[in-house]
C-alpha atoms as an extended CHARMM CRD file, in Angstrom:
* protein
*
       175  EXT
         1         1  PHE       CA              0.7660000000     -104.3640000000      161.2110000000  PROA      1               0.0000000000
         2         2  GLY       CA              0.2710000000     -105.5400000000      157.6450000000  PROA      2               0.0000000000
         3         3  TRP       CA             -2.3910000000     -107.4350000000      155.7080000000  PROA      3               0.0000000000
         4         4  ASP       CA             -1.5460000000     -109.9830000000      153.0570000000  PROA      4               0.0000000000
         5         5  GLU       CA             -3.4590000000     -110.7670000000      149.8620000000  PROA      5               0.0000000000
         6         6  ASP       CA             -4.5380000000     -114.0940000000      151.4070000000  PROA      6               0.0000000000
         7         7  GLY       CA             -5.8960000000     -112.3690000000      154.5190000000  PROA      7               0.0000000000
         8         8  SER       CA             -2.9500000000     -113.1740000000      156.7990000000  PROA      8               0.0000000000
         9         9  ILE       CA             -1.9540000000     -110.5060000000      159.3100000000  PROA      9               0.0000000000
        10        10  TYR       CA              1.6890000000     -109.6250000000      159.9980000000  PROA      10              0.0000000000
        11        11  LEU       CA              2.5240000000     -107.9270000000      163.2670000000  PROA      11              0.0000000000
        12        12  THR       CA              5.3450000000     -107.0220000000      165.5890000000  PROA      12              0.0000000000
        13        13  ALA       CA              5.9930000000     -105.1650000000      168.8190000000  PROA      13              0.0000000000
        14        14  HSD       CA              9.0090000000     -102.9880000000      169.5630000000  PROA      14              0.0000000000
        15        15  GLY       CA             12.0280000000     -105.1900000000      170.1600000000  PROA      15              0.0000000000
        16        16  ARG       CA             10.5090000000     -108.2540000000      168.4990000000  PROA      16              0.0000000000
        17        17  PRO       CA             10.6910000000     -110.0520000000      165.1410000000  PROA      17              0.0000000000
        18        18  ILE       CA              7.7200000000     -110.1350000000      162.7530000000  PROA      18              0.0000000000
        19        19  PHE       CA              4.9560000000     -112.7080000000      163.2820000000  PROA      19              0.0000000000
        20        20  ARG       CA              2.1910000000     -113.9960000000      160.9660000000  PROA      20              0.0000000000
        21        21  VAL       CA             -1.3630000000     -114.9800000000      161.9120000000  PROA      21              0.0000000000
        22        22  ARG       CA             -3.0540000000     -116.8830000000      159.0940000000  PROA      22              0.0000000000
        23        23  ALA       CA             -6.4640000000     -115.7130000000      157.8260000000  PROA      23              0.0000000000
        24        24  GLN       CA             -8.2240000000     -118.7170000000      159.3500000000  PROA      24              0.0000000000
        25        25  GLY       CA             -6.7700000000     -117.8110000000      162.7720000000  PROA      25              0.0000000000
        26        26  GLY       CA             -4.5500000000     -119.7680000000      165.0860000000  PROA      26              0.0000000000
        27        27  VAL       CA             -1.2400000000     -119.2250000000      166.8020000000  PROA      27              0.0000000000
        28        28  ALA       CA              1.0840000000     -116.4760000000      165.6110000000  PROA      28              0.0000000000
        29        29  GLU       CA              4.0780000000     -117.9480000000      163.7290000000  PROA      29              0.0000000000
        30        30  GLN       CA              7.4490000000     -116.2120000000      163.8960000000  PROA      30              0.0000000000
        31        31  LEU       CA              8.4220000000     -115.0960000000      160.3880000000  PROA      31              0.0000000000
        32        32  THR       CA             11.6770000000     -113.1620000000      160.7450000000  PROA      32              0.0000000000
        33        33  VAL       CA             14.6270000000     -114.1570000000      162.9030000000  PROA      33              0.0000000000
        34        34  PHE       CA             16.9610000000     -111.7850000000      164.7250000000  PROA      34              0.0000000000
        35        35  GLU       CA             20.5630000000     -111.8530000000      163.5910000000  PROA      35              0.0000000000
        36        36  LYS       CA             23.4250000000     -110.7250000000      165.8320000000  PROA      36              0.0000000000
        37        37  GLY       CA             22.8070000000     -107.1360000000      166.9170000000  PROA      37              0.0000000000
        38        38  ASP       CA             19.1510000000     -106.9430000000      165.7670000000  PROA      38              0.0000000000
        39        39  MET       CA             16.9680000000     -104.9830000000      168.1890000000  PROA      39              0.0000000000
        40        40  ALA       CA             13.6770000000     -104.7090000000      166.2510000000  PROA      40              0.0000000000
        41        41  HSD       CA             11.9950000000     -105.7360000000      163.0030000000  PROA      41              0.0000000000
        42        42  PHE       CA              9.1470000000     -103.5270000000      161.7370000000  PROA      42              0.0000000000
        43        43  SER       CA              7.3740000000     -102.0510000000      158.7110000000  PROA      43              0.0000000000
        44        44  PHE       CA              6.4120000000     -105.3350000000      157.0160000000  PROA      44              0.0000000000
        45        45  GLN       CA              5.0730000000     -105.1040000000      153.4490000000  PROA      45              0.0000000000
        46        46  ARG       CA              4.3770000000     -107.8430000000      150.8950000000  PROA      46              0.0000000000
        47        47  VAL       CA              5.4290000000     -107.1630000000      147.3180000000  PROA      47              0.0000000000
        48        48  ALA       CA              2.1890000000     -107.6970000000      145.3620000000  PROA      48              0.0000000000
        49        49  GLY       CA              2.0840000000     -110.6830000000      143.0310000000  PROA      49              0.0000000000
        50        50  THR       CA              5.2380000000     -112.2640000000      144.5040000000  PROA      50              0.0000000000
        51        51  ARG       CA              6.3250000000     -114.2610000000      147.5590000000  PROA      51              0.0000000000
        52        52  GLU       CA              8.7130000000     -111.4060000000      148.4490000000  PROA      52              0.0000000000
        53        53  PHE       CA              8.3700000000     -109.0110000000      151.3650000000  PROA      53              0.0000000000
        54        54  LEU       CA             10.1560000000     -105.9500000000      152.6810000000  PROA      54              0.0000000000
        55        55  TYR       CA             10.7990000000     -105.0320000000      156.2910000000  PROA      55              0.0000000000
        56        56  SER       CA             13.0150000000     -102.7700000000      158.3660000000  PROA      56              0.0000000000
        57        57  VAL       CA             15.6410000000     -103.7450000000      160.9090000000  PROA      57              0.0000000000
        58        58  GLN       CA             17.0160000000     -101.7220000000      163.7900000000  PROA      58              0.0000000000
        59        59  SER       CA             20.3950000000     -103.1480000000      164.7840000000  PROA      59              0.0000000000
        60        60  GLU       CA             23.3590000000     -102.4320000000      167.0270000000  PROA      60              0.0000000000
        61        61  ALA       CA             25.6130000000     -104.1920000000      164.5170000000  PROA      61              0.0000000000
        62        62  GLN       CA             27.6300000000     -102.0930000000      162.1000000000  PROA      62              0.0000000000
        63        63  ASP       CA             25.9370000000     -102.3120000000      158.6960000000  PROA      63              0.0000000000
        64        64  GLY       CA             22.9170000000     -104.0140000000      160.2940000000  PROA      64              0.0000000000
        65        65  THR       CA             20.2490000000     -101.3060000000      160.3410000000  PROA      65              0.0000000000
        66        66  GLY       CA             18.3400000000     -100.9550000000      157.0900000000  PROA      66              0.0000000000
        67        67  ILE       CA             15.4850000000     -101.9720000000      154.8400000000  PROA      67              0.0000000000
        68        68  TYR       CA             15.6190000000     -105.6460000000      153.9090000000  PROA      68              0.0000000000
        69        69  ALA       CA             14.0720000000     -107.9010000000      151.2750000000  PROA      69              0.0000000000
        70        70  SER       CA             13.2090000000     -111.5250000000      151.9430000000  PROA      70              0.0000000000
        71        71  SER       CA             10.8130000000     -114.2560000000      150.7980000000  PROA      71              0.0000000000
        72        72  LEU       CA              8.0080000000     -116.1640000000      152.4760000000  PROA      72              0.0000000000
        73        73  ASP       CA              9.6890000000     -119.2990000000      151.0910000000  PROA      73              0.0000000000
        74        74  ASN       CA             12.9030000000     -118.6070000000      153.0200000000  PROA      74              0.0000000000
        75        75  PRO       CA             12.4270000000     -115.6750000000      155.4160000000  PROA      75              0.0000000000
        76        76  ARG       CA             15.7780000000     -116.3140000000      157.1200000000  PROA      76              0.0000000000
        77        77  GLN       CA             17.6050000000     -115.3720000000      153.9350000000  PROA      77              0.0000000000
        78        78  ARG       CA             17.5210000000     -111.5950000000      153.8420000000  PROA      78              0.0000000000
        79        79  LYS       CA             19.2510000000     -108.9050000000      151.8280000000  PROA      79              0.0000000000
        80        80  ARG       CA             19.7320000000     -105.2860000000      152.8970000000  PROA      80              0.0000000000
        81        81  ILE       CA             18.6390000000     -103.0470000000      150.0390000000  PROA      81              0.0000000000
        82        82  VAL       CA             18.7350000000      -99.5900000000      151.6770000000  PROA      82              0.0000000000
        83        83  ASP       CA             20.9820000000      -98.3710000000      154.4800000000  PROA      83              0.0000000000
        84        84  ALA       CA             18.4780000000      -96.3210000000      156.4900000000  PROA      84              0.0000000000
        85        85  PHE       CA             16.6690000000      -96.5490000000      159.8200000000  PROA      85              0.0000000000
        86        86  SER       CA             13.2200000000      -96.0930000000      158.3770000000  PROA      86              0.0000000000
        87        87  SER       CA              9.8680000000      -97.5760000000      157.7240000000  PROA      87              0.0000000000
        88        88  SER       CA              9.3160000000      -97.9670000000      153.9990000000  PROA      88              0.0000000000
        89        89  VAL       CA              6.5810000000      -98.4290000000      151.4360000000  PROA      89              0.0000000000
        90        90  TYR       CA              6.7900000000      -99.9990000000      147.9890000000  PROA      90              0.0000000000
        91        91  ASP       CA              4.3070000000      -98.7460000000      145.3960000000  PROA      91              0.0000000000
        92        92  GLY       CA              5.0570000000     -101.3430000000      142.7220000000  PROA      92              0.0000000000
        93        93  LYS       CA              7.9300000000      -99.4140000000      141.1560000000  PROA      93              0.0000000000
        94        94  ARG       CA              9.5430000000      -97.2840000000      143.8130000000  PROA      94              0.0000000000
        95        95  LEU       CA             10.6420000000      -97.8070000000      147.3810000000  PROA      95              0.0000000000
        96        96  ILE       CA              9.8490000000      -94.7800000000      149.5360000000  PROA      96              0.0000000000
        97        97  TYR       CA             11.7630000000      -94.3800000000      152.7840000000  PROA      97              0.0000000000
        98        98  GLN       CA             12.8470000000      -91.7340000000      155.2510000000  PROA      98              0.0000000000
        99        99  THR       CA             16.1750000000      -90.4150000000      156.4840000000  PROA      99              0.0000000000
       100       100  GLY       CA             15.7310000000      -88.0070000000      159.3670000000  PROA      100             0.0000000000
       101       101  GLU       CA             12.7270000000      -85.8560000000      158.4880000000  PROA      101             0.0000000000
       102       102  ARG       CA             13.1620000000      -86.2540000000      154.7250000000  PROA      102             0.0000000000
       103       103  LEU       CA             11.4900000000      -88.7520000000      152.3850000000  PROA      103             0.0000000000
       104       104  PHE       CA             13.4110000000      -90.3620000000      149.5290000000  PROA      104             0.0000000000
       105       105  THR       CA             12.4330000000      -92.5850000000      146.6220000000  PROA      105             0.0000000000
       106       106  VAL       CA             14.4730000000      -95.1490000000      144.7570000000  PROA      106             0.0000000000
       107       107  GLY       CA             13.5620000000      -97.5920000000      141.9940000000  PROA      107             0.0000000000
       108       108  TYR       CA             13.4260000000     -101.1940000000      143.2210000000  PROA      108             0.0000000000
       109       109  ASP       CA             13.4140000000     -104.5210000000      141.3580000000  PROA      109             0.0000000000
       110       110  PRO       CA             11.9750000000     -107.3060000000      143.5670000000  PROA      110             0.0000000000
       111       111  ALA       CA             13.1150000000     -110.0320000000      141.1430000000  PROA      111             0.0000000000
       112       112  THR       CA             16.7730000000     -109.1930000000      141.8130000000  PROA      112             0.0000000000
       113       113  ARG       CA             16.3230000000     -107.5800000000      145.2380000000  PROA      113             0.0000000000
       114       114  ARG       CA             18.2900000000     -104.5730000000      144.0450000000  PROA      114             0.0000000000
       115       115  VAL       CA             17.6770000000     -100.8630000000      143.8890000000  PROA      115             0.0000000000
       116       116  ALA       CA             17.2570000000      -99.9130000000      140.2410000000  PROA      116             0.0000000000
       117       117  SER       CA             18.1560000000      -96.2170000000      140.3700000000  PROA      117             0.0000000000
       118       118  ASP       CA             19.7100000000      -93.4910000000      142.4950000000  PROA      118             0.0000000000
       119       119  SER       CA             17.6410000000      -92.1740000000      145.3870000000  PROA      119             0.0000000000
       120       120  HSD       CA             15.8600000000      -88.8380000000      145.0270000000  PROA      120             0.0000000000
       121       121  PRO       CA             14.4690000000      -86.5850000000      147.7810000000  PROA      121             0.0000000000
       122       122  LEU       CA             10.6860000000      -86.1350000000      147.9030000000  PROA      122             0.0000000000
       123       123  GLU       CA              9.4860000000      -84.1600000000      150.9130000000  PROA      123             0.0000000000
       124       124  PRO       CA             11.8310000000      -82.1640000000      153.1090000000  PROA      124             0.0000000000
       125       125  GLN       CA              9.9500000000      -82.4230000000      156.3950000000  PROA      125             0.0000000000
       126       126  VAL       CA              7.8540000000      -85.4610000000      157.3110000000  PROA      126             0.0000000000
       127       127  ALA       CA              6.6960000000      -85.8350000000      160.9260000000  PROA      127             0.0000000000
       128       128  VAL       CA              8.8260000000      -88.2910000000      162.9260000000  PROA      128             0.0000000000
       129       129  TYR       CA              7.7380000000      -90.0980000000      166.0900000000  PROA      129             0.0000000000
       130       130  PRO       CA             10.2130000000      -89.1340000000      168.8390000000  PROA      130             0.0000000000
       131       131  PHE       CA             10.2200000000      -92.5320000000      170.5790000000  PROA      131             0.0000000000
       132       132  THR       CA             10.8320000000      -94.6360000000      167.4690000000  PROA      132             0.0000000000
       133       133  GLY       CA             12.3720000000      -92.2030000000      164.9720000000  PROA      133             0.0000000000
       134       134  VAL       CA              9.9780000000      -93.5290000000      162.3170000000  PROA      134             0.0000000000
       135       135  GLY       CA              8.2750000000      -91.1370000000      159.9030000000  PROA      135             0.0000000000
       136       136  ASP       CA              4.5180000000      -90.7890000000      159.5010000000  PROA      136             0.0000000000
       137       137  PHE       CA              3.8880000000      -91.6540000000      155.8270000000  PROA      137             0.0000000000
       138       138  ALA       CA              2.2800000000      -94.2710000000      153.5840000000  PROA      138             0.0000000000
       139       139  ALA       CA              1.7910000000      -94.9490000000      149.8770000000  PROA      139             0.0000000000
       140       140  SER       CA             -0.7120000000      -96.9800000000      147.8800000000  PROA      140             0.0000000000
       141       141  ARG       CA              0.2690000000      -99.5700000000      145.2860000000  PROA      141             0.0000000000
       142       142  GLU       CA             -0.9770000000      -97.0710000000      142.7110000000  PROA      142             0.0000000000
       143       143  GLY       CA              1.6640000000      -94.5650000000      143.8600000000  PROA      143             0.0000000000
       144       144  THR       CA             -0.4090000000      -92.1400000000      145.9460000000  PROA      144             0.0000000000
       145       145  LEU       CA              1.7510000000      -90.8320000000      148.7970000000  PROA      145             0.0000000000
       146       146  ILE       CA              0.3700000000      -89.4800000000      152.0590000000  PROA      146             0.0000000000
       147       147  PHE       CA              2.4370000000      -88.0050000000      154.8750000000  PROA      147             0.0000000000
       148       148  ARG       CA              2.1500000000      -85.7300000000      157.8640000000  PROA      148             0.0000000000
       149       149  THR       CA              4.3840000000      -82.7290000000      158.4800000000  PROA      149             0.0000000000
       150       150  GLY       CA              5.0890000000      -80.9450000000      161.7260000000  PROA      150             0.0000000000
       151       151  LYS       CA              5.4480000000      -82.3970000000      165.1900000000  PROA      151             0.0000000000
       152       152  THR       CA              3.9530000000      -85.7140000000      166.2230000000  PROA      152             0.0000000000
       153       153  THR       CA              2.0660000000      -86.3880000000      169.3920000000  PROA      153             0.0000000000
       154       154  SER       CA              2.2770000000      -89.3570000000      171.6670000000  PROA      154             0.0000000000
       155       155  GLN       CA             -1.5270000000      -89.5100000000      171.8240000000  PROA      155             0.0000000000
       156       156  ARG       CA             -2.8220000000      -92.2610000000      169.5440000000  PROA      156             0.0000000000
       157       157  GLU       CA             -5.9570000000      -94.3270000000      169.2010000000  PROA      157             0.0000000000
       158       158  LEU       CA             -6.2620000000      -97.9560000000      168.1730000000  PROA      158             0.0000000000
       159       159  ALA       CA             -9.4840000000      -98.5660000000      166.2550000000  PROA      159             0.0000000000
       160       160  TRP       CA            -10.9580000000     -101.4350000000      164.2430000000  PROA      160             0.0000000000
       161       161  PHE       CA            -11.9120000000     -100.7840000000      160.6000000000  PROA      161             0.0000000000
       162       162  ASP       CA            -13.5110000000     -103.2150000000      158.1570000000  PROA      162             0.0000000000
       163       163  ARG       CA            -12.0430000000     -103.8930000000      154.7030000000  PROA      163             0.0000000000
       164       164  GLU       CA            -14.1610000000     -101.1060000000      153.2040000000  PROA      164             0.0000000000
       165       165  GLY       CA            -12.6240000000      -98.5540000000      155.6000000000  PROA      165             0.0000000000
       166       166  ASN       CA            -15.6720000000      -98.1930000000      157.8660000000  PROA      166             0.0000000000
       167       167  ARG       CA            -14.8210000000      -97.5990000000      161.5240000000  PROA      167             0.0000000000
       168       168  GLN       CA            -16.2190000000     -100.4060000000      163.6910000000  PROA      168             0.0000000000
       169       169  GLU       CA            -15.0850000000      -99.5700000000      167.2170000000  PROA      169             0.0000000000
       170       170  SER       CA            -12.3780000000      -97.8720000000      169.2580000000  PROA      170             0.0000000000
       171       171  LEU       CA            -10.1620000000     -100.4010000000      171.0150000000  PROA      171             0.0000000000
       172       172  ALA       CA             -7.8730000000      -98.0850000000      172.9610000000  PROA      172             0.0000000000
       173       173  GLN       CA             -7.5350000000      -94.3380000000      173.2600000000  PROA      173             0.0000000000
       174       174  GLY       CA             -4.6330000000      -92.2440000000      174.4910000000  PROA      174             0.0000000000
       175       175  MET       CA             -1.9780000000      -94.8190000000      173.6930000000  PROA      175             0.0000000000
């Protein structure tokens, strides 16, 4: 899931492309399109102050899996910027992603859709979900990084929070 500056919500389910629901509601619109070999699109993130967004692709195609950059103006035109099966976060200067249980950072320039530096390791052991292989980490636009180490559990809870971070209700437990 991802929120946009205009209030739109971006969502996906395993094995699906990314969809957008506009802030005023309505039908979910398909944003990304599978290319040959694509199995899943996930980890959507808008690049603040631009029409650009980042997302991850899991693919059976050689050279297909990776972190991609695209634009809301032409979401079908995508460019792979990192060769890694990983969720990612962009903090305004750096792209943070995972390979195995290790986090890496690399400078990223959204104007050119290119990495702007060599990658550097951050944390040697971030928790990884066994079913998806995706690491449990996030970063703010100000650069604060949060991650979980150790083993993950399959027990999760889906809960509704307001924009101030106040818990409203539990929607599903034990997922």
